[in-house]
Amino acid sequence: DAGITQSPRYKITETGRQVTLMCHQTWSHSYMFWYRQDLGHGLRLIYYSAAADITDKGEVPDGYVVSRSKTENFPLTLESATRSQTSVYFCASIGGNTEAFFGQGTRLTVV
Amino acid sequence: SQQGEEDPQALSIQEGENATMNCSYKTSINNLQWYRQNSGRGLVHLILIRSNEREKHSGRLRVTLDTSKKSSSLLITASRAADTASYFCATDGTSGSRLTFGEGTQLTVNP
């Protein structure tokens, strides 16, 4: 199916564990983004990527790692999860006309 | 900090009334976009206005952009209960497609 998909949709993990959130898009869009959205707030940019093997920090990158070995995938890794990383994480991609397409989100709870 | 800031944070109106939301931003932009988010879902693109445009329409949506004041407004005419959602403005800077969002306006349309 065409689109942008995130997995898992829900994840509970313990403090200190490493967890990876997956994002896959089928359009071959160049730009991909990871955002976090805390309850009642807007989206804060964690990392973004302009193309395969090109990534850059956003507003809140500490504690997160990204990679982009293939254009269609943009995984986000929490190296050692903390309770403050409990949030809803959204992945997005942008094609040529700058309209962003969002995944359904991953709700992550760190206990 | 967030590039865009929406005003008001929350807006409650009756069906049939118009809803106006405002967005202010800090740095020069290429484009300004408005997105909608239903509760628990990803964001959906509504409309994009380029920095050289002053007004744009799409169905019941009207967007204005004042680059001298670094502000934009989104008007939803003849609102419906189904318009109940959070609305976010997003900007990408002149140096690239780093898309940053405001805190959003929570719109409630009462039947």
PDB file of N, CA, C and O in Angstrom, chain B residues 36-86:
ATOM      1  N   ARG B  36      -4.278  19.970   9.948  1.00  0.00           N
ATOM      2  CA  ARG B  36      -5.339  19.633  10.879  1.00  0.00           C
ATOM      3  C   ARG B  36      -5.007  18.302  11.523  1.00  0.00           C
ATOM      4  O   ARG B  36      -4.458  17.404  10.876  1.00  0.00           O
ATOM      5  N   GLN B  37      -5.341  18.159  12.812  1.00  0.00           N
ATOM      6  CA  GLN B  37      -5.117  16.902  13.508  1.00  0.00           C
ATOM      7  C   GLN B  37      -6.363  16.549  14.297  1.00  0.00           C
ATOM      8  O   GLN B  37      -6.744  17.268  15.230  1.00  0.00           O
ATOM      9  N   ASN B  38      -6.970  15.454  13.925  1.00  0.00           N
ATOM     10  CA  ASN B  38      -8.050  14.916  14.726  1.00  0.00           C
ATOM     11  C   ASN B  38      -7.440  14.172  15.906  1.00  0.00           C
ATOM     12  O   ASN B  38      -6.334  13.648  15.824  1.00  0.00           O
ATOM     13  N   SER B  39      -8.189  14.086  16.971  1.00  0.00           N
ATOM     14  CA  SER B  39      -7.687  13.504  18.209  1.00  0.00           C
ATOM     15  C   SER B  39      -7.108  12.114  17.975  1.00  0.00           C
ATOM     16  O   SER B  39      -7.760  11.242  17.403  1.00  0.00           O
ATOM     17  N   GLY B  40      -5.858  11.914  18.380  1.00  0.00           N
ATOM     18  CA  GLY B  40      -5.235  10.611  18.291  1.00  0.00           C
ATOM     19  C   GLY B  40      -4.758  10.216  16.902  1.00  0.00           C
ATOM     20  O   GLY B  40      -4.359   9.065  16.689  1.00  0.00           O
ATOM     21  N   ARG B  41      -4.797  11.159  15.969  1.00  0.00           N
ATOM     22  CA  ARG B  41      -4.397  10.840  14.596  1.00  0.00           C
ATOM     23  C   ARG B  41      -3.194  11.660  14.159  1.00  0.00           C
ATOM     24  O   ARG B  41      -2.758  12.578  14.860  1.00  0.00           O
ATOM     25  N   GLY B  42      -2.668  11.315  12.989  1.00  0.00           N
ATOM     26  CA  GLY B  42      -1.600  12.116  12.408  1.00  0.00           C
ATOM     27  C   GLY B  42      -2.140  13.404  11.809  1.00  0.00           C
ATOM     28  O   GLY B  42      -3.338  13.623  11.744  1.00  0.00           O
ATOM     29  N   LEU B  43      -1.224  14.259  11.392  1.00  0.00           N
ATOM     30  CA  LEU B  43      -1.629  15.534  10.811  1.00  0.00           C
ATOM     31  C   LEU B  43      -1.953  15.373   9.340  1.00  0.00           C
ATOM     32  O   LEU B  43      -1.332  14.581   8.642  1.00  0.00           O
ATOM     33  N   VAL B  44      -2.901  16.175   8.897  1.00  0.00           N
ATOM     34  CA  VAL B  44      -3.321  16.166   7.502  1.00  0.00           C
ATOM     35  C   VAL B  44      -3.164  17.571   6.936  1.00  0.00           C
ATOM     36  O   VAL B  44      -3.604  18.543   7.550  1.00  0.00           O
ATOM     37  N   HIS B  45      -2.545  17.657   5.776  1.00  0.00           N
ATOM     38  CA  HIS B  45      -2.301  18.946   5.135  1.00  0.00           C
ATOM     39  C   HIS B  45      -3.612  19.572   4.660  1.00  0.00           C
ATOM     40  O   HIS B  45      -4.456  18.900   4.063  1.00  0.00           O
ATOM     41  N   LEU B  46      -3.775  20.876   4.943  1.00  0.00           N
ATOM     42  CA  LEU B  46      -4.958  21.599   4.497  1.00  0.00           C
ATOM     43  C   LEU B  46      -4.650  22.512   3.316  1.00  0.00           C
ATOM     44  O   LEU B  46      -5.317  22.463   2.287  1.00  0.00           O
ATOM     45  N   ILE B  47      -3.656  23.374   3.488  1.00  0.00           N
ATOM     46  CA  ILE B  47      -3.415  24.399   2.481  1.00  0.00           C
ATOM     47  C   ILE B  47      -2.004  24.948   2.654  1.00  0.00           C
ATOM     48  O   ILE B  47      -1.476  24.989   3.769  1.00  0.00           O
ATOM     49  N   LEU B  48      -1.406  25.343   1.551  1.00  0.00           N
ATOM     50  CA  LEU B  48      -0.073  25.935   1.549  1.00  0.00           C
ATOM     51  C   LEU B  48      -0.155  27.300   0.898  1.00  0.00           C
ATOM     52  O   LEU B  48      -0.823  27.464  -0.128  1.00  0.00           O
ATOM     53  N   ILE B  49       0.530  28.272   1.474  1.00  0.00           N
ATOM     54  CA  ILE B  49       0.617  29.598   0.877  1.00  0.00           C
ATOM     55  C   ILE B  49       2.089  29.965   0.774  1.00  0.00           C
ATOM     56  O   ILE B  49       2.861  29.770   1.726  1.00  0.00           O
ATOM     57  N   ARG B  50       2.500  30.431  -0.378  1.00  0.00           N
ATOM     58  CA  ARG B  50       3.896  30.763  -0.606  1.00  0.00           C
ATOM     59  C   ARG B  50       4.184  32.177  -0.109  1.00  0.00           C
ATOM     60  O   ARG B  50       3.284  33.004   0.016  1.00  0.00           O
ATOM     61  N   SER B  51       5.439  32.463   0.101  1.00  0.00           N
ATOM     62  CA  SER B  51       5.814  33.741   0.702  1.00  0.00           C
ATOM     63  C   SER B  51       5.469  34.930  -0.193  1.00  0.00           C
ATOM     64  O   SER B  51       5.340  36.055   0.293  1.00  0.00           O
ATOM     65  N   ASN B  52       5.295  34.693  -1.500  1.00  0.00           N
ATOM     66  CA  ASN B  52       4.947  35.798  -2.404  1.00  0.00           C
ATOM     67  C   ASN B  52       3.434  35.904  -2.641  1.00  0.00           C
ATOM     68  O   ASN B  52       2.986  36.684  -3.474  1.00  0.00           O
ATOM     69  N   GLU B  53       2.662  35.100  -1.912  1.00  0.00           N
ATOM     70  CA  GLU B  53       1.208  35.165  -2.009  1.00  0.00           C
ATOM     71  C   GLU B  53       0.647  35.861  -0.780  1.00  0.00           C
ATOM     72  O   GLU B  53       1.226  35.801   0.306  1.00  0.00           O
ATOM     73  N   ARG B  54      -0.508  36.483  -0.935  1.00  0.00           N
ATOM     74  CA  ARG B  54      -1.118  37.193   0.198  1.00  0.00           C
ATOM     75  C   ARG B  54      -2.395  36.520   0.680  1.00  0.00           C
ATOM     76  O   ARG B  54      -2.778  36.661   1.846  1.00  0.00           O
ATOM     77  N   GLU B  55      -3.049  35.797  -0.215  1.00  0.00           N
ATOM     78  CA  GLU B  55      -4.304  35.157   0.154  1.00  0.00           C
ATOM     79  C   GLU B  55      -4.506  33.927  -0.718  1.00  0.00           C
ATOM     80  O   GLU B  55      -4.121  33.911  -1.898  1.00  0.00           O
ATOM     81  N   LYS B  56      -5.132  32.920  -0.110  1.00  0.00           N
ATOM     82  CA  LYS B  56      -5.418  31.709  -0.858  1.00  0.00           C
ATOM     83  C   LYS B  56      -6.697  31.095  -0.327  1.00  0.00           C
ATOM     84  O   LYS B  56      -6.977  31.160   0.879  1.00  0.00           O
ATOM     85  N   HIS B  57      -7.459  30.488  -1.236  1.00  0.00           N
ATOM     86  CA  HIS B  57      -8.733  29.875  -0.853  1.00  0.00           C
ATOM     87  C   HIS B  57      -8.715  28.402  -1.238  1.00  0.00           C
ATOM     88  O   HIS B  57      -8.128  28.005  -2.244  1.00  0.00           O
ATOM     89  N   SER B  58      -9.408  27.611  -0.441  1.00  0.00           N
ATOM     90  CA  SER B  58      -9.631  26.212  -0.771  1.00  0.00           C
ATOM     91  C   SER B  58     -10.913  25.789  -0.090  1.00  0.00           C
ATOM     92  O   SER B  58     -10.959  25.570   1.113  1.00  0.00           O
ATOM     93  N   GLY B  59     -11.982  25.697  -0.876  1.00  0.00           N
ATOM     94  CA  GLY B  59     -13.276  25.337  -0.298  1.00  0.00           C
ATOM     95  C   GLY B  59     -13.709  26.344   0.754  1.00  0.00           C
ATOM     96  O   GLY B  59     -13.793  27.545   0.478  1.00  0.00           O
ATOM     97  N   ARG B  60     -13.946  25.876   1.984  1.00  0.00           N
ATOM     98  CA  ARG B  60     -14.357  26.773   3.075  1.00  0.00           C
ATOM     99  C   ARG B  60     -13.163  27.391   3.807  1.00  0.00           C
ATOM    100  O   ARG B  60     -13.349  28.077   4.811  1.00  0.00           O
ATOM    101  N   LEU B  61     -11.969  27.146   3.319  1.00  0.00           N
ATOM    102  CA  LEU B  61     -10.769  27.673   3.961  1.00  0.00           C
ATOM    103  C   LEU B  61     -10.267  28.906   3.225  1.00  0.00           C
ATOM    104  O   LEU B  61     -10.255  28.949   1.992  1.00  0.00           O
ATOM    105  N   ARG B  62      -9.852  29.882   4.032  1.00  0.00           N
ATOM    106  CA  ARG B  62      -9.206  31.065   3.472  1.00  0.00           C
ATOM    107  C   ARG B  62      -7.977  31.344   4.327  1.00  0.00           C
ATOM    108  O   ARG B  62      -8.068  31.469   5.548  1.00  0.00           O
ATOM    109  N   VAL B  63      -6.844  31.450   3.678  1.00  0.00           N
ATOM    110  CA  VAL B  63      -5.593  31.720   4.373  1.00  0.00           C
ATOM    111  C   VAL B  63      -5.035  33.044   3.882  1.00  0.00           C
ATOM    112  O   VAL B  63      -5.056  33.325   2.681  1.00  0.00           O
ATOM    113  N   THR B  64      -4.555  33.833   4.816  1.00  0.00           N
ATOM    114  CA  THR B  64      -3.862  35.067   4.460  1.00  0.00           C
ATOM    115  C   THR B  64      -2.452  35.022   5.022  1.00  0.00           C
ATOM    116  O   THR B  64      -2.181  34.322   6.009  1.00  0.00           O
ATOM    117  N   LEU B  65      -1.567  35.740   4.395  1.00  0.00           N
ATOM    118  CA  LEU B  65      -0.168  35.799   4.824  1.00  0.00           C
ATOM    119  C   LEU B  65       0.316  37.233   4.745  1.00  0.00           C
ATOM    120  O   LEU B  65       0.164  37.889   3.701  1.00  0.00           O
ATOM    121  N   ASP B  66       0.876  37.706   5.834  1.00  0.00           N
ATOM    122  CA  ASP B  66       1.470  39.043   5.879  1.00  0.00           C
ATOM    123  C   ASP B  66       2.928  38.866   6.275  1.00  0.00           C
ATOM    124  O   ASP B  66       3.244  38.720   7.456  1.00  0.00           O
ATOM    125  N   THR B  67       3.817  38.866   5.297  1.00  0.00           N
ATOM    126  CA  THR B  67       5.230  38.613   5.590  1.00  0.00           C
ATOM    127  C   THR B  67       5.878  39.784   6.332  1.00  0.00           C
ATOM    128  O   THR B  67       6.853  39.581   7.052  1.00  0.00           O
ATOM    129  N   SER B  68       5.331  40.984   6.189  1.00  0.00           N
ATOM    130  CA  SER B  68       5.904  42.122   6.914  1.00  0.00           C
ATOM    131  C   SER B  68       5.646  42.000   8.413  1.00  0.00           C
ATOM    132  O   SER B  68       6.461  42.436   9.226  1.00  0.00           O
ATOM    133  N   LYS B  69       4.530  41.370   8.775  1.00  0.00           N
ATOM    134  CA  LYS B  69       4.198  41.155  10.189  1.00  0.00           C
ATOM    135  C   LYS B  69       4.541  39.743  10.636  1.00  0.00           C
ATOM    136  O   LYS B  69       4.339  39.400  11.802  1.00  0.00           O
ATOM    137  N   LYS B  70       5.036  38.943   9.692  1.00  0.00           N
ATOM    138  CA  LYS B  70       5.341  37.539   9.995  1.00  0.00           C
ATOM    139  C   LYS B  70       4.134  36.862  10.651  1.00  0.00           C
ATOM    140  O   LYS B  70       4.221  36.298  11.749  1.00  0.00           O
ATOM    141  N   SER B  71       3.012  36.940   9.970  1.00  0.00           N
ATOM    142  CA  SER B  71       1.804  36.342  10.529  1.00  0.00           C
ATOM    143  C   SER B  71       0.910  35.815   9.422  1.00  0.00           C
ATOM    144  O   SER B  71       0.979  36.254   8.264  1.00  0.00           O
ATOM    145  N   SER B  72       0.061  34.867   9.812  1.00  0.00           N
ATOM    146  CA  SER B  72      -0.892  34.264   8.896  1.00  0.00           C
ATOM    147  C   SER B  72      -2.186  34.010   9.652  1.00  0.00           C
ATOM    148  O   SER B  72      -2.183  33.875  10.883  1.00  0.00           O
ATOM    149  N   SER B  73      -3.266  33.942   8.926  1.00  0.00           N
ATOM    150  CA  SER B  73      -4.526  33.569   9.551  1.00  0.00           C
ATOM    151  C   SER B  73      -5.228  32.524   8.712  1.00  0.00           C
ATOM    152  O   SER B  73      -5.098  32.495   7.482  1.00  0.00           O
ATOM    153  N   LEU B  74      -5.942  31.648   9.395  1.00  0.00           N
ATOM    154  CA  LEU B  74      -6.765  30.619   8.749  1.00  0.00           C
ATOM    155  C   LEU B  74      -8.203  30.883   9.137  1.00  0.00           C
ATOM    156  O   LEU B  74      -8.529  30.932  10.327  1.00  0.00           O
ATOM    157  N   LEU B  75      -9.042  31.052   8.140  1.00  0.00           N
ATOM    158  CA  LEU B  75     -10.469  31.262   8.356  1.00  0.00           C
ATOM    159  C   LEU B  75     -11.214  30.043   7.835  1.00  0.00           C
ATOM    160  O   LEU B  75     -11.017  29.637   6.689  1.00  0.00           O
ATOM    161  N   ILE B  76     -12.041  29.461   8.694  1.00  0.00           N
ATOM    162  CA  ILE B  76     -12.936  28.391   8.276  1.00  0.00           C
ATOM    163  C   ILE B  76     -14.335  28.968   8.295  1.00  0.00           C
ATOM    164  O   ILE B  76     -14.831  29.390   9.360  1.00  0.00           O
ATOM    165  N   THR B  77     -14.971  29.003   7.156  1.00  0.00           N
ATOM    166  CA  THR B  77     -16.316  29.576   7.091  1.00  0.00           C
ATOM    167  C   THR B  77     -17.379  28.499   7.290  1.00  0.00           C
ATOM    168  O   THR B  77     -17.145  27.313   7.011  1.00  0.00           O
ATOM    169  N   ALA B  78     -18.533  28.922   7.792  1.00  0.00           N
ATOM    170  CA  ALA B  78     -19.685  28.024   7.964  1.00  0.00           C
ATOM    171  C   ALA B  78     -19.258  26.717   8.620  1.00  0.00           C
ATOM    172  O   ALA B  78     -19.417  25.630   8.052  1.00  0.00           O
ATOM    173  N   SER B  79     -18.682  26.812   9.789  1.00  0.00           N
ATOM    174  CA  SER B  79     -18.083  25.640  10.441  1.00  0.00           C
ATOM    175  C   SER B  79     -19.113  24.548  10.716  1.00  0.00           C
ATOM    176  O   SER B  79     -20.314  24.791  10.852  1.00  0.00           O
ATOM    177  N   ARG B  80     -18.585  23.340  10.783  1.00  0.00           N
ATOM    178  CA  ARG B  80     -19.400  22.153  11.041  1.00  0.00           C
ATOM    179  C   ARG B  80     -18.820  21.424  12.240  1.00  0.00           C
ATOM    180  O   ARG B  80     -17.638  21.569  12.559  1.00  0.00           O
ATOM    181  N   ALA B  81     -19.616  20.591  12.871  1.00  0.00           N
ATOM    182  CA  ALA B  81     -19.123  19.825  14.013  1.00  0.00           C
ATOM    183  C   ALA B  81     -17.906  18.986  13.625  1.00  0.00           C
ATOM    184  O   ALA B  81     -16.998  18.774  14.420  1.00  0.00           O
ATOM    185  N   ALA B  82     -17.881  18.520  12.385  1.00  0.00           N
ATOM    186  CA  ALA B  82     -16.772  17.697  11.904  1.00  0.00           C
ATOM    187  C   ALA B  82     -15.466  18.481  11.767  1.00  0.00           C
ATOM    188  O   ALA B  82     -14.402  17.886  11.574  1.00  0.00           O
ATOM    189  N   ASP B  83     -15.523  19.807  11.872  1.00  0.00           N
ATOM    190  CA  ASP B  83     -14.302  20.616  11.825  1.00  0.00           C
ATOM    191  C   ASP B  83     -13.582  20.613  13.169  1.00  0.00           C
ATOM    192  O   ASP B  83     -12.468  21.146  13.283  1.00  0.00           O
ATOM    193  N   THR B  84     -14.206  20.057  14.191  1.00  0.00           N
ATOM    194  CA  THR B  84     -13.571  19.971  15.506  1.00  0.00           C
ATOM    195  C   THR B  84     -12.259  19.205  15.401  1.00  0.00           C
ATOM    196  O   THR B  84     -12.229  18.059  14.968  1.00  0.00           O
ATOM    197  N   ALA B  85     -11.168  19.869  15.765  1.00  0.00           N
ATOM    198  CA  ALA B  85      -9.825  19.303  15.616  1.00  0.00           C
ATOM    199  C   ALA B  85      -8.824  20.328  16.126  1.00  0.00           C
ATOM    200  O   ALA B  85      -9.193  21.441  16.510  1.00  0.00           O
ATOM    201  N   SER B  86      -7.564  19.952  16.111  1.00  0.00           N
ATOM    202  CA  SER B  86      -6.488  20.913  16.361  1.00  0.00           C
ATOM    203  C   SER B  86      -5.913  21.356  15.028  1.00  0.00           C
ATOM    204  O   SER B  86      -5.776  20.544  14.106  1.00  0.00           O
TER     205      SER B  86
END
